[in-house]
Short mmCIF file of C-alpha atoms in Angstrom, two decimals:
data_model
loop_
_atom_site.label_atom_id
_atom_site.label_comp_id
_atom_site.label_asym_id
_atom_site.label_seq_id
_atom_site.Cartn_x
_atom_site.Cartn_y
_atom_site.Cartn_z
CA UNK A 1 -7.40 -18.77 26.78
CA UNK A 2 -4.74 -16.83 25.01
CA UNK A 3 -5.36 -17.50 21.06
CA UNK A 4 -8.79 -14.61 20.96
CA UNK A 5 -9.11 -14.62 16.98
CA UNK A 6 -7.36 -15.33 13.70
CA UNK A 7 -8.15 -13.38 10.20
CA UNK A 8 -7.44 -14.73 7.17
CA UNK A 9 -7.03 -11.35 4.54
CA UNK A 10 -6.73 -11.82 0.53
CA UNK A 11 -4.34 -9.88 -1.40
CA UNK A 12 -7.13 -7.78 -2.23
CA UNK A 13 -7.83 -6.73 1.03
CA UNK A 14 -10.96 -8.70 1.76
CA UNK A 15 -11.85 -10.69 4.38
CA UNK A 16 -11.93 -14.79 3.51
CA UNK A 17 -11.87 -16.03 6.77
CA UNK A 18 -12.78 -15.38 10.49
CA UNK A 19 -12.44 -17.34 13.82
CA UNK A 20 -13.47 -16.12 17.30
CA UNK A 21 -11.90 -18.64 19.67
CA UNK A 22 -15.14 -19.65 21.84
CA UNK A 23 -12.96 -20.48 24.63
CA UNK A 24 -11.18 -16.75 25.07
CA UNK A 25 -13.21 -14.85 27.95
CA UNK A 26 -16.42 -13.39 27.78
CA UNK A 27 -16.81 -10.44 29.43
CA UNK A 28 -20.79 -10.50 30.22
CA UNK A 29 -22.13 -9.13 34.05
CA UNK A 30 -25.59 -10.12 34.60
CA UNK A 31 -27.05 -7.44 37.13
CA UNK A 32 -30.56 -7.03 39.12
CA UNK A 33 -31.38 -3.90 39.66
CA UNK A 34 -34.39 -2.10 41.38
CA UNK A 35 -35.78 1.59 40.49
CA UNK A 36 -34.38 3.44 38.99
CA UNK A 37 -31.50 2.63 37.30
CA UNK A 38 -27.88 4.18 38.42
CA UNK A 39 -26.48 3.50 35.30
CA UNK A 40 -27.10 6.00 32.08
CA UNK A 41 -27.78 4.63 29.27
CA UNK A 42 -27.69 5.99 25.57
CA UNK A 43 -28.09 4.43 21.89
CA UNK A 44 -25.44 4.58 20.08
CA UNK A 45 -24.23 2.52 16.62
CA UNK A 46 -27.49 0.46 16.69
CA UNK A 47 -26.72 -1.15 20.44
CA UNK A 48 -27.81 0.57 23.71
CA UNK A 49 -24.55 1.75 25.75
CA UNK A 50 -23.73 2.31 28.55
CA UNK A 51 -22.02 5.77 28.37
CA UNK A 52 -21.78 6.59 32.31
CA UNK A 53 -21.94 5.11 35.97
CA UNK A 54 -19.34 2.58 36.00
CA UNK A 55 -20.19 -0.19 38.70
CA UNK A 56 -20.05 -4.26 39.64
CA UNK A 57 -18.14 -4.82 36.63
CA UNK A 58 -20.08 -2.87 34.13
CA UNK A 59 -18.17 -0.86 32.51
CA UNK A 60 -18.86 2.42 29.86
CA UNK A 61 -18.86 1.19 26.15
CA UNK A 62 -20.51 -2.20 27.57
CA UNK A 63 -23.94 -2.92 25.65
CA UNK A 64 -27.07 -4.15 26.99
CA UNK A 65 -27.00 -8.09 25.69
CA UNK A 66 -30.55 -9.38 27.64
CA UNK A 67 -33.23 -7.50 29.89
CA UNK A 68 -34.39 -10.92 32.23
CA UNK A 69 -33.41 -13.32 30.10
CA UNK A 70 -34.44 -12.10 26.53
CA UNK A 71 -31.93 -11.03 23.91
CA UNK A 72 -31.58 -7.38 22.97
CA UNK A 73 -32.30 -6.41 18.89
CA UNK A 74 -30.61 -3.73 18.62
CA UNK A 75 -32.77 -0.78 20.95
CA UNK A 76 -35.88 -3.68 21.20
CA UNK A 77 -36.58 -6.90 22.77
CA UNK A 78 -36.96 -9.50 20.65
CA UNK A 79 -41.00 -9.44 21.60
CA UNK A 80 -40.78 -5.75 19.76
CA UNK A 81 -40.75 -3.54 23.28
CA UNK A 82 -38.21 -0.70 23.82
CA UNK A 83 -35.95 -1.43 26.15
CA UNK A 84 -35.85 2.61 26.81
CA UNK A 85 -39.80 2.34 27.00
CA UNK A 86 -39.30 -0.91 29.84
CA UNK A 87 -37.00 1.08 31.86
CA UNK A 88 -38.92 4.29 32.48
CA UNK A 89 -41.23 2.67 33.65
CA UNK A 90 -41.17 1.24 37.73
CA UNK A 91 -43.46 -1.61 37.45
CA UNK A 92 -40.77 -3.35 35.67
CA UNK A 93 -38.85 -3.54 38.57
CA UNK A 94 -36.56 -5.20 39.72
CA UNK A 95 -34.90 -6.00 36.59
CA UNK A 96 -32.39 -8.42 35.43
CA UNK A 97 -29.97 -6.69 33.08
CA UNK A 98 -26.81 -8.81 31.39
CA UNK A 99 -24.31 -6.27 30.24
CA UNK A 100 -20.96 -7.54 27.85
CA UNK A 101 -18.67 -6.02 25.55
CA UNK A 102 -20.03 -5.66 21.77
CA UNK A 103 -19.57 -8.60 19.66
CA UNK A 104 -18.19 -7.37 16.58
CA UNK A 105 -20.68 -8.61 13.78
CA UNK A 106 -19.33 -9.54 10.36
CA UNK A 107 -19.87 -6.10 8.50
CA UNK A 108 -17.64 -4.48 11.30
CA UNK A 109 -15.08 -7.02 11.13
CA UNK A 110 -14.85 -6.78 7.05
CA UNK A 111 -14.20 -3.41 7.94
CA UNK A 112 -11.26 -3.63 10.14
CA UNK A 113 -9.54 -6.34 8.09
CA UNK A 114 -9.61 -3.97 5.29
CA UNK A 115 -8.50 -0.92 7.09
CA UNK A 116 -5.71 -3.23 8.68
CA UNK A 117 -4.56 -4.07 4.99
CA UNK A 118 -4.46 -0.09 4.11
CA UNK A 119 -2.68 0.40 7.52
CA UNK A 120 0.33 -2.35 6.92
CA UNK A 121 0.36 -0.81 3.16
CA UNK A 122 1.01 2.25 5.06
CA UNK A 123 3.39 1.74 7.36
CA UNK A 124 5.77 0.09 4.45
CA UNK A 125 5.33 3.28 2.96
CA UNK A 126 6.12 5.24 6.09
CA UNK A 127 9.55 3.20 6.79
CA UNK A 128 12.42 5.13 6.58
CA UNK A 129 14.15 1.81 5.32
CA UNK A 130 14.11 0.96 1.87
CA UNK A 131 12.38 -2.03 1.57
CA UNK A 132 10.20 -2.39 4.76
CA UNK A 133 7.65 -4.60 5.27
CA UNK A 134 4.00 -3.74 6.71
CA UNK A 135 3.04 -3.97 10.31
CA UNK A 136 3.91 -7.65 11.38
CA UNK A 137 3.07 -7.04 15.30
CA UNK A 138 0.38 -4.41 17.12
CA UNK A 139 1.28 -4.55 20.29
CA UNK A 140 -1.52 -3.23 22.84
CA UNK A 141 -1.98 -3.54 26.72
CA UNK A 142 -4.46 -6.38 26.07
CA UNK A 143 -3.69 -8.18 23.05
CA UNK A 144 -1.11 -8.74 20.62
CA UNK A 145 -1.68 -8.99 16.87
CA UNK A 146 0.66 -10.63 14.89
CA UNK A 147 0.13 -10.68 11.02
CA UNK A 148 2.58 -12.41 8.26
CA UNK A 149 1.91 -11.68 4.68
CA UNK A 150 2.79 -14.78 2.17
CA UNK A 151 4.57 -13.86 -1.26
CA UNK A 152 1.49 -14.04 -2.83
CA UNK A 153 0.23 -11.67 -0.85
CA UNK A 154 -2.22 -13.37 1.45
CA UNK A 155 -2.03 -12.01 4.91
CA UNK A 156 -2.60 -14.33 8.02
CA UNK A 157 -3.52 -12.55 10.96
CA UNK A 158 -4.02 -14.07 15.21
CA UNK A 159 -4.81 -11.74 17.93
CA UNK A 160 -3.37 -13.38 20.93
CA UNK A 161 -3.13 -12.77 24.81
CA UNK A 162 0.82 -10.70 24.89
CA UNK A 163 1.68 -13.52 26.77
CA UNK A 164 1.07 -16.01 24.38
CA UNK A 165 4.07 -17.33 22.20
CA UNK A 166 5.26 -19.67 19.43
CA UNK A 167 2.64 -17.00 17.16
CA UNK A 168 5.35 -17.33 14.38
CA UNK A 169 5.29 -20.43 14.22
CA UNK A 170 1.11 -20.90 14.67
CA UNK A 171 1.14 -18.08 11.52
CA UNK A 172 3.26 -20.74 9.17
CA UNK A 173 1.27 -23.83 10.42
CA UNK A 174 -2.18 -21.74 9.62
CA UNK A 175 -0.54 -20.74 6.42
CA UNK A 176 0.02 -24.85 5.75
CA UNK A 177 -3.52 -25.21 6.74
CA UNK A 178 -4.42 -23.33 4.14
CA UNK A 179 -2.68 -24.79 1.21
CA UNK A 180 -3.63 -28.11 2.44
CA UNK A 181 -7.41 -27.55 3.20
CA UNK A 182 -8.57 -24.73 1.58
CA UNK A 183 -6.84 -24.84 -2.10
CA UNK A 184 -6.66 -28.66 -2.72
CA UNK A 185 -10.38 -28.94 -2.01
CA UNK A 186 -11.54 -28.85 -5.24
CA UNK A 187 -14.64 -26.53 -4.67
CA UNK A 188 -13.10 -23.75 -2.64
CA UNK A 189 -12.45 -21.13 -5.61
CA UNK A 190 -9.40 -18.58 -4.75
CA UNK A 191 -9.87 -14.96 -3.14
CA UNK A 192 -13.60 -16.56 -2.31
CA UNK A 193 -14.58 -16.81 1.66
CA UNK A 194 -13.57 -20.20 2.93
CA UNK A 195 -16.18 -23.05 4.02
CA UNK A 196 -14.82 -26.31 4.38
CA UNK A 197 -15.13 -28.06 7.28
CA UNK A 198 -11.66 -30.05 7.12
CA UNK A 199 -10.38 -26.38 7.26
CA UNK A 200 -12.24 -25.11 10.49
CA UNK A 201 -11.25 -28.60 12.09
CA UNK A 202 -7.72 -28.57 11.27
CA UNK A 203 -7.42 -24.38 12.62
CA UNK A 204 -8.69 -25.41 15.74
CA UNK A 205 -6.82 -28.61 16.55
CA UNK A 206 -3.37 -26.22 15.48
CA UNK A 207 -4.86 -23.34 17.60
CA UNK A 208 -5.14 -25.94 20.54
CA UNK A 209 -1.86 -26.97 20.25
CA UNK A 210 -0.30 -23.59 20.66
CA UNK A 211 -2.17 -23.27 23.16
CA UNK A 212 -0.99 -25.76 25.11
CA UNK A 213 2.63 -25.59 24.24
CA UNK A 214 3.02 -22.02 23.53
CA UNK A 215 1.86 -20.13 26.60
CA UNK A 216 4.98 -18.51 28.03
CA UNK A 217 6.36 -18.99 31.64
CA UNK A 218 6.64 -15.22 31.99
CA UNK B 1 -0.90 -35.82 -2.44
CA UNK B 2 -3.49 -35.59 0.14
CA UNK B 3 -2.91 -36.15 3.56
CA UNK B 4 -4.31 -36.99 7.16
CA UNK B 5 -5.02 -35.88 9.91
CA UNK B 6 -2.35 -33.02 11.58
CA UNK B 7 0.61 -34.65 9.91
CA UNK B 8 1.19 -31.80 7.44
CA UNK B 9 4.47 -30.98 7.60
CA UNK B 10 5.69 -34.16 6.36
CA UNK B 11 4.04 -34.73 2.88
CA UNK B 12 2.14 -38.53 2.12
CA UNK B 13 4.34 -40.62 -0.14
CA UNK B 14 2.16 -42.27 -2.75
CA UNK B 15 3.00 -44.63 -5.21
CA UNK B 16 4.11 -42.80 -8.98
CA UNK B 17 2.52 -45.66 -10.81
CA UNK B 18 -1.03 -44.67 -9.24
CA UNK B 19 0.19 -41.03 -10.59
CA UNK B 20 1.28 -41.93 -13.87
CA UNK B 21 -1.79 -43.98 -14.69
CA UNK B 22 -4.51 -41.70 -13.46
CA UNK B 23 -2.95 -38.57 -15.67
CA UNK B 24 -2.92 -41.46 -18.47
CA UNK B 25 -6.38 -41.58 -17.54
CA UNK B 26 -7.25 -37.95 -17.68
CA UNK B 27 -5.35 -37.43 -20.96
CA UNK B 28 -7.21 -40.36 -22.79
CA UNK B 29 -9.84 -38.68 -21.29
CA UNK B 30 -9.50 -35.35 -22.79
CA UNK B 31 -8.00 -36.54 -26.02
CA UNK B 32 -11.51 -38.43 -26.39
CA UNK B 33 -13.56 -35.16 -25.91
CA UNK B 34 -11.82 -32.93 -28.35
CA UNK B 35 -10.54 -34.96 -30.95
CA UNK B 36 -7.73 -32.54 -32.15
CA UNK B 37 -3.88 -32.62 -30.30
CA UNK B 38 -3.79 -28.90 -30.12
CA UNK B 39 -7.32 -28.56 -28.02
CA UNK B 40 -5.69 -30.96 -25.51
CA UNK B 41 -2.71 -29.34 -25.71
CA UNK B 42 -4.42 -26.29 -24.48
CA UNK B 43 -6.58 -28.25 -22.24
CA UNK B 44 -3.94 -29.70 -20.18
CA UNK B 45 -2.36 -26.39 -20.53
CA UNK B 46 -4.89 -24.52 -18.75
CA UNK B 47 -5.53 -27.35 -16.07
CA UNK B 48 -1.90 -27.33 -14.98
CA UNK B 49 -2.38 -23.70 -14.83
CA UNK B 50 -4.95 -23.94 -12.26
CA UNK B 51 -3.41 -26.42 -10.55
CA UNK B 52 -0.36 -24.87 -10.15
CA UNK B 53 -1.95 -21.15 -9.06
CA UNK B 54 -3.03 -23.26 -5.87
CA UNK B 55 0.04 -25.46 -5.76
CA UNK B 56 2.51 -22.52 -5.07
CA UNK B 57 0.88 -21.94 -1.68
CA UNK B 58 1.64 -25.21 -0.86
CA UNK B 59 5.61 -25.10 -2.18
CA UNK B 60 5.73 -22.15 0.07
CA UNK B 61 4.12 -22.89 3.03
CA UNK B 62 6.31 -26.31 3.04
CA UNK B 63 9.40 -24.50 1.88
CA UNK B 64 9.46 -21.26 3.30
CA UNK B 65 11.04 -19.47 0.89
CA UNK B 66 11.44 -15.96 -0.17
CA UNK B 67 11.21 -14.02 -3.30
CA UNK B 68 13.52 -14.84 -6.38
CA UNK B 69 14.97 -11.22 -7.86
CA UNK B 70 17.08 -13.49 -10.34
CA UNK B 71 15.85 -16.07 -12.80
CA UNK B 72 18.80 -18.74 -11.67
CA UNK B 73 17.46 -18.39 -8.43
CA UNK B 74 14.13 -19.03 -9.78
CA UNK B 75 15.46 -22.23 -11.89
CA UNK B 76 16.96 -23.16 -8.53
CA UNK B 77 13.96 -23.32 -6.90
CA UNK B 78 11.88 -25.02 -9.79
CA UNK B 79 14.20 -27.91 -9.80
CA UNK B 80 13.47 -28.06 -6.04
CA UNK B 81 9.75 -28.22 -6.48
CA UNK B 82 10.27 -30.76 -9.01
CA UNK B 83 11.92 -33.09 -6.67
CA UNK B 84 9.23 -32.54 -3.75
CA UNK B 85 6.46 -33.12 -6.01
CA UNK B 86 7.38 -35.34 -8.72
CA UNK B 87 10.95 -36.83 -7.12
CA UNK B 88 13.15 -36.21 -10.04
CA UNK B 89 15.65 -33.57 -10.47
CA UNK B 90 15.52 -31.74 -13.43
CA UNK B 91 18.77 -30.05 -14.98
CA UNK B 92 19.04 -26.78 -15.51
CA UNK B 93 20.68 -26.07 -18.67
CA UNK B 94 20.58 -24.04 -22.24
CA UNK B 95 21.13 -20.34 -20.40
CA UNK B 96 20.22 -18.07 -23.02
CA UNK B 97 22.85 -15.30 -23.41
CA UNK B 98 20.53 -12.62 -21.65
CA UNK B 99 20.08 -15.09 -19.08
CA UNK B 100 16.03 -14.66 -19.74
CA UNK B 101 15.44 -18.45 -20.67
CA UNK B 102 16.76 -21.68 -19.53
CA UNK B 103 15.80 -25.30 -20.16
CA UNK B 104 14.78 -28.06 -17.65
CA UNK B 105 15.93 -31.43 -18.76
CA UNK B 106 13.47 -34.22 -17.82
CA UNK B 107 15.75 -37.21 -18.09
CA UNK B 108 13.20 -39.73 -16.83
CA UNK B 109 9.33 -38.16 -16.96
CA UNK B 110 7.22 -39.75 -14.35
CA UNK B 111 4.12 -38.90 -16.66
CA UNK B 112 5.10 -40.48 -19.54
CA UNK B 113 6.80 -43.92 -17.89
CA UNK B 114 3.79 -46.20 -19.32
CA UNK B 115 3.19 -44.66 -22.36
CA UNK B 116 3.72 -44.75 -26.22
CA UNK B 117 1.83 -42.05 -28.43
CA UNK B 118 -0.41 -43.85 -31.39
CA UNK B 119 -0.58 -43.16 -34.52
CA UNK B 120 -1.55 -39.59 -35.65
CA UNK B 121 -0.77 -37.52 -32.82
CA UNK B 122 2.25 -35.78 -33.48
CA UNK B 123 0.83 -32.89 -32.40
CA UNK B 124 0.00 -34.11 -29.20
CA UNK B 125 2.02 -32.82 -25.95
CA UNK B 126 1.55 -35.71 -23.70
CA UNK B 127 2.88 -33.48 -20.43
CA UNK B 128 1.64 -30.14 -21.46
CA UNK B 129 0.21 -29.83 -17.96
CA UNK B 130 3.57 -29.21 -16.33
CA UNK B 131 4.15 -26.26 -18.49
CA UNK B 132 1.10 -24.91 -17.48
CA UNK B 133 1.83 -25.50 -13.63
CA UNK B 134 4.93 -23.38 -14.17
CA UNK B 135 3.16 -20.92 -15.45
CA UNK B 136 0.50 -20.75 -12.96
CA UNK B 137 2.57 -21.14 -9.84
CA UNK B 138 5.28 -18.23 -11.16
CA UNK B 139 2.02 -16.33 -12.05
CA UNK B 140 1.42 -15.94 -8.29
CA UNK B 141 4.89 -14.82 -7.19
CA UNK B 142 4.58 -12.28 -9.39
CA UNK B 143 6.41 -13.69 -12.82
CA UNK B 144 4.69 -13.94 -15.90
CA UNK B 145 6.98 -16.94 -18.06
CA UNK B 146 6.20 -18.54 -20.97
CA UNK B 147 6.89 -22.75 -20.72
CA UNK B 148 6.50 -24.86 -23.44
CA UNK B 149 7.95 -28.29 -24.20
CA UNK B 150 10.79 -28.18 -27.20
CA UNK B 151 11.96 -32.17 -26.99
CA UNK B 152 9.68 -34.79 -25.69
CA UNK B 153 10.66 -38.47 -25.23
CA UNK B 154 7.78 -39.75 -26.87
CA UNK B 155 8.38 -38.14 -29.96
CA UNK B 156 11.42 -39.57 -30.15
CA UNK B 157 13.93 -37.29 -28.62
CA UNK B 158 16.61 -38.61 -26.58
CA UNK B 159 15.24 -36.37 -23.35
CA UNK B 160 12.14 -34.39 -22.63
CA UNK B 161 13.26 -30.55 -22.35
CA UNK B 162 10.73 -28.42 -21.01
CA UNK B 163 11.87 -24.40 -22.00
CA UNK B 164 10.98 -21.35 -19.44
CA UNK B 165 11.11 -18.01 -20.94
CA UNK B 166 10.79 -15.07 -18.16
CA UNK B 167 8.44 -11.88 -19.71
CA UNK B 168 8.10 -9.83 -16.83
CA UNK B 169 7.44 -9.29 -13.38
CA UNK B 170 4.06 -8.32 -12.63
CA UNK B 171 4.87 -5.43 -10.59
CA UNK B 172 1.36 -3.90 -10.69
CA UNK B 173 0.39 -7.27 -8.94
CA UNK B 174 2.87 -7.02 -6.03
CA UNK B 175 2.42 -7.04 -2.46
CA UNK B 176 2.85 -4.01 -0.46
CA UNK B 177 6.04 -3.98 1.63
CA UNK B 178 7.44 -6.74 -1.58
CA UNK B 179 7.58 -4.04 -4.06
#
């Protein structure tokens, strides 16, 4: 699917709302493996990573998500035994390991909306044109982000497939979205994080839509 | 002003007399609570204010327009808001020479179509809540105005006049890439 996430940023730089789209592609290999393991291993940032040996789909920078079946804590299954500890030793063997890019949990993703609100503050700065705006479009090989910043100074941000289009136009309906769901619900108070249900509904059926209309012939 | 389901670009049309009747409702209300005109006065003052700090996203979002940098532009725009949210068009008139103030002439107030104030409440400004939307909503783009109602039909004037003074723009307040 080609809508992967939209951020909703206040004017003060935090974040007020998140959405992963939970039908954009996981990237998760579940492996078997026998003794011992081809693939190094290393913890880094609280997640075990995979830092060499490149194979089946497994790629460096991919974490270790579930040793047969059980969810990885951090360097621990969720029983309490080291994952390091279950892998040294052969009886274990053969050993169902999932690997999958790192989910980005909600501290990280604060984070990066704020650092994206310094970066479009900077690049207005850095225009050579008087009167730029910030960064409306980050274009990478994988994704696109396009962000539009209201005159109030909300910013709206969806990180689409490159192919996807009709983002423009998704950015104003999200921003109507908003003023309809969001600020005449009585109990959502401004700059706050956004819960309300009629909100989350509303996003999806709009992100949907694009979907299905939007997706260029290219 | 709600509406349903996906169709939110094109806004629900509700009845004025509904609208007229529940504010009634709500200024009884208040009027009840507090006992003295000027407390309501403030009341409704500060209510429209709140209202209108969310109701700007919504003019926006529906309108899509940009930034004012002039004050006629600004007048332009309020008389536009007026006619999407209350259907009546306003008159702009009463330019002050610095061309800082203006007046909005409310020929026919959808508020105030029911009502006659009793006895003892001179003091009372029955639609002090649109001067406090104004202020709200131009609060958010970055203008700080003062609004406050001169005339008022139910005091006996022959029109309503509802007078916007601009005080500054809030430039500490601005946007980056706006400023």
């Amino acid at each position: 699917m080609a809508i992967i996430s939209v951020y909703i940023v206040s004017k003060a730089g935090g974040l007020i709302y998140q959405y992963d789209n939970p039908n954009s592609p996981k990237i998760e290999v579940e492996k078997t493996f026998s003794y011992p393991l081809e693939i190094s291993l290393d913890y880094q940032n609280k997640k075990v990573t995979v830092v060499f040996g490149q194979r089946d789909g497994i790629r460096v920078g991919h974490t270790v998500l579930a040793v047969n079946g059980n969810p990885v804590n951090g360097r621990q299954l969720e029983d309490g035994q080291d994952i390091f500890e279950i892998l040294k030793n052969e009886e274990n063997f053969p050993i169902s390991i999932k690997f999958g890019r790192p989910k980005l949990n909600t501290n990280e993703k604060i984070v990066l909306a704020s650092m994206f609100h310094s970066l479009f503050a900077i690049a207005s700065q850095l225009s050579p044109e008087h009167k730029s705006s910030g960064i409306e479009v980050l274009e990478a090989d994988t994704f696109k982000l396009f962000c539009f910043q209201t005159v109030t100074g909300i910013k709206f941000m969806v990180v689409a497939d490159p192919k996807q289009a009709g983002i423009e136009g998704l950015l104003r309906k999200i921003y109507e979205i908003y003023s309809d769901f969001a600020l005449k619900n009585p109990f959502y108070s401004l700059e706050m994080p956004i819960r309300c249900e009629l909100f989350d509904t509303n996003l999806q059926a709009a992100l949907e839509q694009a979907e299905k209309s939007g997706l260029s012939n290219v | 002003m709600s509406r349903q389901g996906m169709r939110s670009t094109d806004p629900k049309k509700v009845n004025s007399e509904l609208f007229t009747l529940t504010y009634g409702a709500l200024v009884a209300q208040i009027l009840k609570d507090y006992e003295n005109d000027d407390e309501v006065n403030r009341q409704l003052d500060r209510m429209g204010y709140n209202i209108g700090v969310r109701l700007i996203e919504d003019y926006l979002a529906r309108t899509g327009s940009g930034r004012c940098y002039d004050l006629r532009d600004t007048a332009d725009k309020l008389q536009m808001a007026f006619k999407m949210y209350l259907s009546i068009t306003p008159s702009v008139t009463n330019w002050s020479p610095a061309g800082d103030e203006f007046s909005l002439i409310l020929e026919n107030n959808p508020l105030t179509e029911f009502v006659e104030l009793p006895e003892g409440h001179g003091g009372l400004k029955y639609s002090n809540i649109l001067a406090g939307v104004l202020r709200g909503a131009l609060e958010m783009v970055q203008l700080e105005v003062a609004a406050w109602f001169v005339q008022d039909q139910l005091a006996g004037d022959s029109c309503t006049e509802l007078r916007v003074k601009f005080l500054k723009r809030l430039e500490d307040a601005m946007p980056v890439g706006e400023d």
